[in-house]
Coordinates of C-alpha atoms in Angstrom, one line a residue:
M253 CA 34.4 6.2 -8.6
S254 CA 35.9 6.5 -5.1
P255 CA 36.3 3.2 -3.2
C256 CA 35.2 4.7 0.1
Q257 CA 31.7 5.8 -0.8
Q258 CA 29.3 5.5 2.2
V259 CA 25.7 4.5 1.1
L260 CA 22.5 3.7 2.9
V261 CA 20.2 1.6 1.1
L262 CA 16.4 0.9 2.5
D263 CA 14.0 -2.1 2.4
A264 CA 16.7 -4.4 2.6
D265 CA 14.0 -7.4 2.5
Q266 CA 13.7 -6.7 -1.1
L267 CA 15.3 -8.8 -3.8
S268 CA 15.6 -5.2 -5.6
T269 CA 17.6 -4.2 -2.9
L270 CA 19.8 -7.3 -2.7
A271 CA 20.7 -6.3 -6.3
V272 CA 21.5 -2.9 -5.0
V273 CA 23.9 -4.0 -2.4
R274 CA 25.7 -6.5 -4.5
S275 CA 26.2 -3.6 -7.1
L276 CA 27.4 -1.1 -5.1
G277 CA 29.6 -3.6 -2.7
R278 CA 31.3 -4.9 -5.7
S279 CA 32.1 -1.0 -6.8
G280 CA 33.8 -0.7 -3.6
C281 CA 31.3 1.0 -1.4
A282 CA 30.7 0.6 2.3
V283 CA 27.0 -0.5 2.2
T284 CA 24.9 -0.2 4.9
A285 CA 21.8 -2.4 4.6
A286 CA 18.5 -1.4 6.8
A287 CA 15.1 -3.2 7.0
A288 CA 12.3 -3.5 9.2
S289 CA 12.9 -6.9 9.5
P290 CA 15.8 -8.8 11.3
H291 CA 15.3 -11.4 8.6
A292 CA 16.0 -9.2 5.8
I293 CA 17.4 -11.3 2.7
A294 CA 19.8 -8.5 2.0
F295 CA 21.4 -8.7 5.4
Q296 CA 22.9 -12.2 4.1
S297 CA 24.8 -10.3 1.6
R298 CA 28.6 -10.6 1.9
Y299 CA 28.4 -7.0 0.6
A300 CA 26.5 -5.5 3.2
S301 CA 29.0 -4.0 5.9
R302 CA 26.7 -3.1 8.5
H303 CA 22.9 -4.1 9.1
L304 CA 20.4 -1.5 10.8
I305 CA 16.7 -2.1 11.7
Y306 CA 14.1 0.6 11.6
P307 CA 10.1 0.9 12.9
D308 CA 8.0 -0.5 10.2
P309 CA 6.8 2.7 8.2
L310 CA 3.5 1.0 7.3
Q311 CA 2.9 0.6 11.1
Q312 CA 4.9 3.2 12.7
H313 CA 5.1 6.1 10.2
G314 CA 6.5 8.8 12.7
A315 CA 8.9 6.5 14.3
F316 CA 10.5 5.5 11.1
L317 CA 11.1 9.4 10.0
E318 CA 12.7 9.8 13.7
W319 CA 14.8 6.8 13.2
L320 CA 15.8 7.9 9.8
T321 CA 16.8 11.9 10.7
N322 CA 18.5 10.2 14.2
T323 CA 20.6 7.9 11.7
L324 CA 21.6 10.4 9.2
T325 CA 22.4 13.0 12.1
N326 CA 24.7 10.4 13.4
H327 CA 26.3 8.9 10.4
F328 CA 27.6 10.4 7.2
F329 CA 26.5 9.0 3.8
D330 CA 27.3 10.0 0.8
L331 CA 23.9 8.7 -0.6
V332 CA 20.7 7.1 0.9
I333 CA 19.0 5.1 -1.5
P334 CA 14.9 4.0 -0.7
V335 CA 13.8 1.2 -3.1
T336 CA 10.2 1.1 -2.6
D337 CA 7.4 3.2 -1.6
R338 CA 7.1 2.2 1.9
S339 CA 10.1 4.2 2.5
I340 CA 9.9 6.7 -0.5
V341 CA 6.5 8.2 0.5
P342 CA 6.9 8.9 4.1
I343 CA 10.5 10.6 3.3
L344 CA 8.7 12.8 0.7
T345 CA 6.8 14.3 3.8
I346 CA 10.2 15.8 5.5
R347 CA 12.6 15.7 2.6
N348 CA 14.0 18.9 3.3
A349 CA 15.1 18.3 6.5
L350 CA 16.8 14.8 5.4
E351 CA 18.3 16.0 2.5
A352 CA 20.1 19.1 5.1
L353 CA 22.0 15.6 6.4
S354 CA 22.5 13.7 3.3
P355 CA 21.5 13.3 -0.4
I356 CA 18.6 10.9 -1.0
A357 CA 18.1 9.1 -4.5
I358 CA 14.4 10.5 -5.0
A359 CA 13.3 12.5 -7.8
P360 CA 12.1 16.2 -6.8
N361 CA 8.9 16.3 -4.7
P362 CA 6.9 17.7 -7.4
V363 CA 7.9 15.3 -10.0
M364 CA 7.6 12.1 -7.3
E365 CA 3.8 13.5 -6.5
Q366 CA 3.0 13.0 -10.2
V367 CA 4.4 9.4 -10.3
V368 CA 3.1 8.2 -7.5
S369 CA -0.4 9.6 -8.5
K370 CA -2.0 6.7 -11.1
C371 CA -4.3 9.4 -12.3
R372 CA -1.9 12.0 -12.9
M373 CA 0.1 9.6 -14.7
H374 CA -2.2 8.4 -16.7
S375 CA -3.1 12.1 -17.9
L376 CA 0.7 12.7 -18.7
A377 CA 1.1 9.7 -20.3
R378 CA -1.6 10.6 -22.8
E379 CA -0.3 14.0 -23.0
A380 CA 3.2 12.6 -24.0
G381 CA 1.3 10.8 -27.1
L382 CA 1.8 7.3 -25.4
D383 CA -1.2 4.9 -26.1
V384 CA -3.3 4.4 -22.8
P385 CA -6.5 1.9 -22.1
E386 CA -9.9 3.6 -22.2
S387 CA -9.8 5.5 -18.7
W388 CA -12.1 7.3 -16.5
I389 CA -11.0 9.4 -13.3
I390 CA -13.6 9.1 -11.0
K391 CA -14.0 11.8 -8.4
A392 CA -17.5 11.4 -7.1
P393 CA -19.9 8.2 -6.9
A394 CA -22.2 10.0 -9.9
A395 CA -19.7 9.8 -12.2
L396 CA -19.7 5.9 -12.2
E397 CA -22.9 6.1 -14.0
T398 CA -21.0 7.7 -17.0
I399 CA -18.6 4.7 -17.4
D400 CA -19.8 3.0 -20.7
P401 CA -16.8 1.2 -21.9
R402 CA -16.4 -0.1 -25.6
N403 CA -15.7 -3.4 -24.7
G404 CA -17.8 -4.0 -21.5
F405 CA -16.4 -5.7 -18.3
P406 CA -14.4 -6.7 -16.7
L407 CA -12.9 -3.1 -15.7
V408 CA -9.7 -2.6 -14.1
V409 CA -9.8 -0.3 -10.8
K410 CA -6.8 1.5 -9.4
A411 CA -6.7 3.7 -6.4
E412 CA -4.9 7.0 -6.8
R413 CA -1.7 5.4 -5.1
S414 CA -0.8 1.8 -4.5
L415 CA 0.3 2.6 -1.3
A416 CA -1.5 5.0 1.2
W417 CA -1.6 6.0 4.7
L418 CA -4.8 6.5 6.6
D419 CA -4.9 7.1 10.6
G420 CA -1.4 6.9 10.5
Y421 CA -1.4 3.5 9.1
G422 CA -0.1 2.2 5.6
Q423 CA -2.5 0.3 3.3
A424 CA -1.6 -1.4 0.3
L425 CA -4.4 -0.7 -2.4
E426 CA -4.1 -3.6 -5.3
T427 CA -5.1 -2.9 -8.8
R428 CA -8.6 -4.9 -8.9
Y429 CA -10.6 -6.4 -11.5
V430 CA -14.2 -6.0 -11.4
M431 CA -16.8 -8.1 -13.3
D432 CA -20.1 -5.9 -12.8
R433 CA -21.1 -2.3 -12.1
A434 CA -22.3 -3.1 -8.6
T435 CA -18.9 -4.6 -7.7
L436 CA -17.1 -1.4 -9.3
K437 CA -19.4 0.8 -7.2
D438 CA -18.3 -0.9 -3.9
I439 CA -14.8 -1.1 -4.7
W440 CA -14.9 2.4 -5.5
A441 CA -16.2 3.4 -2.2
R442 CA -13.2 1.7 -0.4
Y443 CA -10.6 3.5 -2.7
A444 CA -12.3 6.9 -2.9
L445 CA -11.2 7.0 0.8
Y446 CA -7.6 7.5 -0.3
G447 CA -8.3 10.0 -3.1
D448 CA -9.3 10.0 -7.0
V449 CA -10.0 6.4 -8.6
L450 CA -8.7 5.4 -11.9
V451 CA -11.0 2.9 -14.0
Q452 CA -9.6 1.4 -17.1
S453 CA -10.8 -1.0 -19.9
R454 CA -8.6 -4.3 -19.3
V455 CA -5.9 -4.5 -22.4
M456 CA -4.7 -8.1 -23.6
G457 CA -1.1 -8.7 -24.0
H458 CA 2.3 -9.5 -22.5
G459 CA 4.0 -7.6 -20.0
V460 CA 6.8 -5.3 -21.0
G461 CA 8.9 -3.4 -18.5
L462 CA 11.2 -0.5 -19.3
G463 CA 13.8 0.1 -16.9
L464 CA 15.4 3.3 -17.3
L465 CA 17.6 6.3 -15.8
A466 CA 17.1 9.7 -16.6
R467 CA 19.0 13.0 -15.8
D468 CA 17.1 16.2 -15.3
G469 CA 14.5 14.7 -18.0
L470 CA 17.2 13.1 -20.4
L471 CA 16.8 9.4 -21.0
V472 CA 20.6 8.1 -20.5
N473 CA 19.9 4.3 -20.1
C474 CA 17.3 2.0 -20.8
F475 CA 16.6 -1.7 -20.4
Q476 CA 13.8 -3.6 -21.7
Y477 CA 12.2 -7.1 -20.5
R478 CA 9.3 -9.3 -21.2
R479 CA 7.1 -10.8 -18.5
L480 CA 7.1 -14.5 -18.6
H481 CA 5.2 -15.2 -15.3
E482 CA 3.0 -12.7 -13.5
L483 CA 1.5 -12.9 -10.0
P484 CA -1.4 -12.9 -9.8
L485 CA -1.8 -14.6 -13.1
T486 CA -4.6 -12.2 -14.2
G487 CA -1.5 -9.4 -13.9
G488 CA 0.7 -8.5 -11.6
G489 CA 4.5 -8.5 -10.6
S490 CA 6.8 -10.5 -12.3
A491 CA 8.1 -13.8 -11.0
Y492 CA 9.9 -14.6 -14.2
R493 CA 11.3 -12.5 -17.2
V494 CA 13.5 -12.4 -20.0
S495 CA 15.5 -9.6 -21.3
E496 CA 14.6 -8.0 -24.9
A497 CA 16.3 -5.8 -27.6
L498 CA 15.3 -2.3 -26.9
D499 CA 12.3 -1.2 -28.9
P500 CA 13.0 2.0 -30.8
V501 CA 9.0 2.6 -30.4
L502 CA 9.5 2.1 -26.9
E503 CA 12.4 4.1 -26.4
D504 CA 10.8 7.0 -28.2
Q505 CA 7.8 7.0 -25.9
A506 CA 10.1 6.7 -22.6
T507 CA 12.1 9.6 -24.0
Q508 CA 8.8 11.7 -24.4
L509 CA 7.3 10.8 -21.1
V510 CA 10.8 11.5 -18.8
R511 CA 11.2 14.8 -20.8
Q512 CA 7.7 15.8 -20.1
L513 CA 7.9 14.7 -16.2
G514 CA 11.8 16.3 -16.0
W515 CA 12.7 12.9 -14.4
H516 CA 15.6 12.6 -12.5
G517 CA 16.9 8.9 -11.3
A518 CA 15.6 5.5 -11.5
M519 CA 12.4 4.6 -13.1
M520 CA 10.5 1.6 -14.3
L521 CA 7.5 2.1 -16.9
E522 CA 5.3 -1.1 -17.3
F523 CA 3.4 -1.9 -20.7
K524 CA 1.0 -4.3 -22.3
Y525 CA 2.0 -5.1 -25.7
D526 CA -0.5 -6.5 -27.9
P527 CA 1.5 -8.7 -30.6
R528 CA -1.5 -8.6 -33.3
A529 CA -1.9 -4.8 -33.2
K530 CA 1.7 -4.4 -32.4
R531 CA 0.7 -1.7 -30.0
Y532 CA 2.2 -0.6 -26.4
W533 CA -0.4 0.3 -23.9
F534 CA 1.2 2.0 -21.0
I535 CA 0.1 0.7 -17.8
E536 CA 1.9 2.5 -15.1
A537 CA 4.9 3.9 -13.9
N538 CA 7.1 3.4 -10.7
G539 CA 9.6 6.3 -9.8
R540 CA 12.2 3.7 -8.2
F541 CA 14.0 0.5 -8.3
W542 CA 11.6 -2.2 -9.4
G543 CA 11.4 -6.2 -8.9
G544 CA 13.1 -7.4 -12.0
L545 CA 16.3 -5.4 -11.6
P546 CA 18.6 -8.6 -10.7
L547 CA 17.7 -9.4 -14.4
A548 CA 19.0 -6.0 -15.8
L549 CA 22.3 -6.6 -13.9
A550 CA 22.3 -10.1 -15.0
A551 CA 22.3 -8.8 -18.7
G552 CA 24.6 -6.1 -18.2
V553 CA 23.1 -2.9 -17.1
D554 CA 24.3 -1.9 -13.6
F555 CA 21.7 0.5 -12.9
P556 CA 22.5 1.1 -9.0
R557 CA 26.1 2.0 -9.9
H558 CA 24.9 4.1 -12.7
L559 CA 22.8 6.0 -10.1
L560 CA 25.5 6.4 -7.8
A561 CA 27.3 8.3 -10.7
L562 CA 24.3 10.0 -11.6
Y563 CA 24.1 11.6 -8.1
Q564 CA 27.8 12.3 -7.8
N565 CA 27.4 14.3 -11.3
Q566 CA 29.4 11.8 -13.6
S567 CA 28.8 10.8 -16.8
V568 CA 26.2 7.9 -17.3
S569 CA 25.6 6.3 -20.9
Q570 CA 23.5 3.7 -22.7
S571 CA 24.6 0.3 -21.7
A572 CA 24.9 -2.5 -24.1
Y573 CA 23.3 -5.6 -22.5
S574 CA 22.5 -9.1 -23.5
V575 CA 19.2 -10.2 -25.0
G576 CA 17.6 -13.7 -24.0
V577 CA 18.9 -13.7 -20.5
R578 CA 16.3 -15.0 -18.2
G579 CA 15.8 -14.0 -14.5
R580 CA 13.3 -15.3 -11.7
N581 CA 12.0 -14.8 -8.2
L582 CA 12.4 -18.2 -6.9
E583 CA 9.9 -18.0 -4.3
R584 CA 7.4 -16.0 -6.4
D585 CA 8.0 -18.4 -9.2
I586 CA 7.2 -21.5 -7.1
D587 CA 3.7 -19.8 -6.1
W588 CA 3.0 -19.2 -9.8
T589 CA 3.8 -22.8 -10.4
R590 CA 1.3 -23.8 -7.8
S591 CA -1.4 -21.2 -9.1
A592 CA -0.7 -22.5 -12.8
V593 CA -0.9 -25.9 -11.9
R594 CA -4.9 -25.2 -10.9
H595 CA -5.4 -23.2 -13.7
A596 CA -7.0 -25.0 -17.1
D597 CA -5.8 -22.5 -19.7
I598 CA -2.1 -23.1 -18.8
P599 CA -0.7 -25.8 -20.5
T600 CA 1.2 -28.6 -18.3
T601 CA 3.9 -28.9 -20.8
R602 CA 4.5 -25.0 -20.6
I603 CA 4.6 -25.2 -16.6
V604 CA 7.1 -28.1 -16.8
S605 CA 9.2 -26.5 -19.7
D606 CA 9.7 -23.5 -17.7
A607 CA 10.6 -25.0 -14.5
L608 CA 13.2 -27.2 -16.4
K609 CA 14.7 -24.2 -17.9
L610 CA 16.4 -23.5 -14.7
V611 CA 19.4 -25.4 -15.2
L612 CA 20.1 -23.5 -18.3
P613 CA 23.4 -21.3 -18.6
R614 CA 21.2 -18.0 -19.2
E615 CA 18.7 -18.7 -16.3
H616 CA 19.3 -16.5 -13.4
I617 CA 17.8 -16.6 -10.0
D618 CA 17.5 -13.3 -8.2
S619 CA 18.6 -14.1 -5.1
F620 CA 22.1 -16.1 -6.0
A621 CA 25.5 -15.1 -7.0
V622 CA 28.4 -17.2 -7.2
D623 CA 30.6 -14.5 -5.3
D624 CA 27.4 -14.1 -2.9
P625 CA 25.7 -17.4 -2.2
R626 CA 24.0 -17.0 1.2
P627 CA 21.2 -15.0 0.1
L628 CA 20.1 -18.0 -1.9
A629 CA 20.5 -20.3 0.9
S630 CA 18.5 -17.8 3.1
E631 CA 15.7 -17.8 0.4
V632 CA 15.7 -21.7 0.1
R633 CA 15.5 -21.9 3.9
H634 CA 12.4 -19.6 4.1
I635 CA 10.6 -21.3 1.2
G636 CA 11.4 -24.5 2.8
C637 CA 9.9 -23.0 6.3
R638 CA 6.9 -22.0 4.3
L639 CA 5.9 -25.0 2.5
I640 CA 6.4 -27.2 5.8
G641 CA 4.4 -24.6 7.4
A642 CA 1.6 -25.2 4.7
V643 CA 1.5 -28.6 5.4
R644 CA 1.1 -28.2 8.9
R645 CA -1.6 -25.7 8.8
R646 CA -3.5 -28.1 6.4
K647 CA -3.1 -30.7 8.9
R648 CA -4.5 -28.7 11.8
L649 CA -7.3 -27.3 9.5
S650 CA -8.2 -30.9 9.0
A651 CA -8.5 -31.6 12.3
S652 CA -10.3 -28.3 12.9
N653 CA -12.9 -28.9 10.3
A654 CA -13.3 -32.3 11.9
R655 CA -14.1 -30.7 15.4
E656 CA -16.2 -27.8 14.2
S657 CA -18.5 -30.2 12.0
E658 CA -19.0 -32.3 15.3
F659 CA -19.8 -29.1 17.5
R660 CA -22.4 -28.2 14.9
K661 CA -24.1 -31.6 15.0
N662 CA -23.9 -31.7 18.9
P663 CA -23.5 -28.1 20.2
Q664 CA -24.1 -29.1 24.0
Q665 CA -20.6 -28.7 24.9
I666 CA -20.4 -25.0 23.7
R667 CA -23.7 -24.3 25.1
S668 CA -22.3 -25.4 28.7
C669 CA -19.2 -23.5 28.6
L670 CA -21.2 -20.6 27.5
Q671 CA -23.2 -20.8 30.5
Q672 CA -20.4 -21.1 32.6
A673 CA -18.4 -18.2 30.7
Q674 CA -17.0 -15.2 32.7
R675 CA -15.9 -13.4 29.5
L676 CA -16.4 -13.8 25.8
V677 CA -13.0 -13.1 23.8
L678 CA -13.8 -12.3 20.1
V679 CA -11.1 -12.7 17.7
C680 CA -9.8 -11.9 13.9
S681 CA -7.0 -11.1 12.4
G682 CA -6.5 -7.3 12.8
N683 CA -9.0 -6.4 15.1
I684 CA -10.2 -3.5 13.1
M685 CA -13.5 -4.6 11.7
R686 CA -15.0 -8.3 12.6
S687 CA -14.1 -8.7 16.0
A688 CA -14.1 -4.9 16.7
F689 CA -17.7 -4.7 15.3
A690 CA -18.8 -8.2 17.1
E691 CA -17.5 -6.7 20.4
A692 CA -19.5 -3.1 20.0
Y693 CA -22.7 -5.2 19.0
L694 CA -22.3 -7.7 22.3
A695 CA -21.3 -5.1 24.5
K696 CA -24.3 -2.9 23.5
K697 CA -27.0 -5.8 24.1
F698 CA -25.3 -6.9 27.6
A699 CA -25.3 -3.4 28.8
S700 CA -29.0 -3.7 29.9
Q701 CA -28.7 -7.4 31.3
P702 CA -26.7 -7.5 34.7
G703 CA -24.7 -10.7 35.1
S704 CA -23.5 -10.9 31.6
P705 CA -20.2 -12.0 30.7
A706 CA -17.7 -9.4 29.9
V707 CA -16.8 -9.0 26.2
V708 CA -13.0 -8.0 24.8
S709 CA -11.8 -8.4 21.4
A710 CA -8.7 -8.9 19.8
G711 CA -6.6 -9.8 16.5
L712 CA -4.0 -12.9 15.8
D713 CA -2.2 -10.3 13.8
A714 CA -3.4 -7.2 15.2
Q715 CA -1.3 -3.8 14.9
P716 CA -2.0 -2.5 18.5
G717 CA -3.2 0.8 18.7
R718 CA -4.4 0.9 15.3
P719 CA -8.1 2.5 14.7
A720 CA -11.2 0.6 13.6
D721 CA -11.3 0.8 9.6
P722 CA -13.5 3.8 8.3
I723 CA -16.2 1.5 6.7
A724 CA -16.4 -0.2 9.9
R725 CA -17.1 2.7 11.6
N726 CA -19.9 3.7 9.3
I727 CA -21.4 0.8 9.4
A728 CA -21.1 0.6 13.1
H729 CA -22.6 4.1 13.4
N730 CA -25.6 2.9 11.2
H731 CA -26.4 0.4 13.8
K732 CA -26.3 2.8 16.5
L733 CA -23.1 1.5 17.6
S734 CA -19.7 3.6 18.0
L735 CA -16.2 2.0 16.9
E736 CA -14.4 5.7 17.2
D737 CA -12.6 5.0 20.4
H738 CA -11.8 1.4 19.5
R739 CA -7.9 0.5 19.1
A740 CA -6.7 -3.0 17.9
R741 CA -5.1 -5.1 20.6
A742 CA -3.3 -8.3 19.8
L743 CA -4.5 -11.6 21.4
A744 CA -1.2 -12.0 22.9
M745 CA -1.9 -8.9 25.1
L746 CA -4.9 -10.5 26.6
E747 CA -4.3 -12.6 29.9
L748 CA -6.8 -15.5 29.0
T749 CA -8.1 -17.5 31.9
E750 CA -10.2 -21.0 32.1
N751 CA -13.4 -19.0 32.4
D752 CA -13.0 -17.3 28.8
V753 CA -14.8 -18.6 26.0
I754 CA -12.9 -17.8 22.7
F755 CA -14.6 -17.0 19.3
V756 CA -12.6 -16.8 16.3
M757 CA -13.9 -16.0 12.4
E758 CA -12.4 -18.5 10.4
R759 CA -11.4 -22.3 10.6
S760 CA -7.9 -21.5 9.9
Q761 CA -8.0 -19.2 13.2
V762 CA -9.3 -21.8 15.0
A763 CA -6.2 -23.8 14.1
E764 CA -3.7 -21.2 14.6
A765 CA -5.3 -20.0 18.0
A766 CA -5.0 -23.7 19.3
K767 CA -1.7 -23.6 18.3
R768 CA -0.6 -20.5 20.2
Y769 CA -2.8 -21.1 23.1
P770 CA -2.8 -24.9 23.8
T771 CA -4.1 -24.9 27.3
H772 CA -7.3 -23.2 25.9
A773 CA -7.7 -25.1 22.9
S774 CA -11.2 -26.9 24.1
R775 CA -12.8 -23.4 24.7
I776 CA -11.9 -21.7 21.2
Y777 CA -14.8 -22.0 18.8
L778 CA -16.0 -20.5 15.4
L779 CA -18.5 -17.7 15.9
T780 CA -21.0 -19.6 13.6
V781 CA -20.7 -22.9 15.3
L782 CA -24.4 -22.4 16.9
T783 CA -25.7 -21.3 13.1
P784 CA -25.3 -24.1 10.8
S785 CA -27.2 -21.7 8.2
L786 CA -24.6 -19.4 7.8
P787 CA -21.2 -19.8 5.8
I788 CA -18.8 -21.6 8.5
D789 CA -16.1 -19.1 8.1
I790 CA -17.0 -15.4 8.2
V791 CA -14.3 -14.0 5.7
D792 CA -12.1 -11.0 6.2
P793 CA -13.8 -7.9 4.4
N794 CA -10.6 -5.9 4.7
G795 CA -10.0 -3.9 1.6
E796 CA -13.5 -4.5 0.2
G797 CA -16.3 -1.7 0.1
P798 CA -19.0 -0.9 2.2
A799 CA -21.6 -3.6 0.6
T800 CA -19.5 -6.2 0.9
C801 CA -18.3 -5.2 4.4
Q802 CA -22.4 -4.7 5.5
A803 CA -23.0 -8.3 4.6
I804 CA -20.1 -9.7 6.4
F805 CA -21.5 -7.9 9.4
H806 CA -25.0 -8.8 9.0
Q807 CA -23.2 -12.5 9.4
I808 CA -21.7 -11.3 12.7
I809 CA -25.3 -10.3 14.1
D810 CA -26.7 -13.4 12.9
A811 CA -23.9 -15.6 14.6
L812 CA -24.0 -13.9 17.7
E813 CA -28.0 -14.2 18.0
P814 CA -27.6 -17.8 19.4
V815 CA -24.7 -17.2 21.5
M816 CA -26.6 -14.3 23.2
D817 CA -29.6 -16.6 23.7
C818 CA -27.9 -19.4 25.2
I819 CA -26.3 -17.1 27.8
T820 CA -29.4 -15.0 28.8
H821 CA -31.9 -17.7 28.8
Q822 CA -29.9 -19.8 31.0
R823 CA -28.7 -16.8 33.3
Q824 CA -32.2 -15.9 33.6
R825 CA -33.4 -19.5 35.2
L826 CA -30.6 -18.8 37.8
P827 CA -32.1 -18.2 41.3

């Protein structure tokens, strides 16, 4: 391989990207790492010769594609490697124009469109002879009534894609476990906004990953590992995993599937293995590098280097690798440990034993390499800051709880503030659901009452300009309100004054808003403060279905009524 290959690697905030950067850098490539965050962990690697920052594809889809086009126009690269769906899916939309500038390590679009679709992959896997869980592809609500699972609930609900764009903004659509038909209908209504919905019976067993490389439908390299820790505990990405000998049964299934797809490039196939039935259940496919990639390199399979060779039409063959090598994502594994401690079904002895294995020779941390230690130091600093931040948030939340409890017992202070308020500021997280609905509701009520305070909404972590959630828009319409023209704004964009009263939805937001705006802390209240009969927090319904959202919005209306009464009655008494 030529030592002067120029490679652009996107998604540098991922540990899998760090593994790619290290692999290609050690091979003599000049690696440019790019990410949406200046704090991306791969930027810490000695093997990243240059760092680039781009607009976040989830928030600025068009700006990201413009950045990539300009970058490839102005700089030559032998290969561009996107590592996550955040960059891959947008690239597919203008792939031809980009590939006129540089080769891109993504399988052909017709193939990728099949792989990113969970419904299509389910059908292809079945056609290829793989065992798939009992499944239903739901295109219309009436089809939900036909679901009659042999083993009953829970059922697994998957959106057509795990990452989808709506109104120009990306949304992660997580796999959901539902315990009853009502919840199934509710989650289906949310996921149906993005396409068909796959419903499956839940299968038990431990997670098995099969990382592979294929050339035009021919399997050329394969690596098998077992997930020891998954987060969340119900099943998800691996936090800790171990390399296993390649099972010929699994290898044959992978061979059949990549042949049927005509796959070209890197891929990970996810299975559940039932040891009692000795059966592999196909779960899903990821047409890209995967989270457990650092383990493959530690065990001896250099997938990134082989991928580069593949795109240079060089020969690639099956790599021998070490079995029993373990690797962990340190931050995720700490989160797994914290969750496992609270889970009665996971023995304490297992938790302690797995933690102590960290010092064994065959153990590897994804962020650490002897010749490249800075990423681990960066990760440790990040984890430390997270833990310290969590402690501080708990302290602020404790103080906030005491304050809100006192206000609920004696609401005179807030009533006095409301009587003097010139503006009500309604705040949630993203300003696309709760606070947006509350603003529209109050604005309509106050429209016929001269002298009422102004009303505005914002989000602590809003993406400015984002439209209201489509389900929120529908519910607002049912209340004869309109959110069609609403666009999210960040609280930081508002110029707060001493005559504002700020209402937030959750106790944690009281503490966070008071931290950010200490001079206004005495005028920040929970929206439910005057309604002790309601749950103290109005929880975020983002990602939930219409029934859940409707229930949350009814809580908002109930919480707003005493606020309006307080303002209206006082101002009616004024001369």
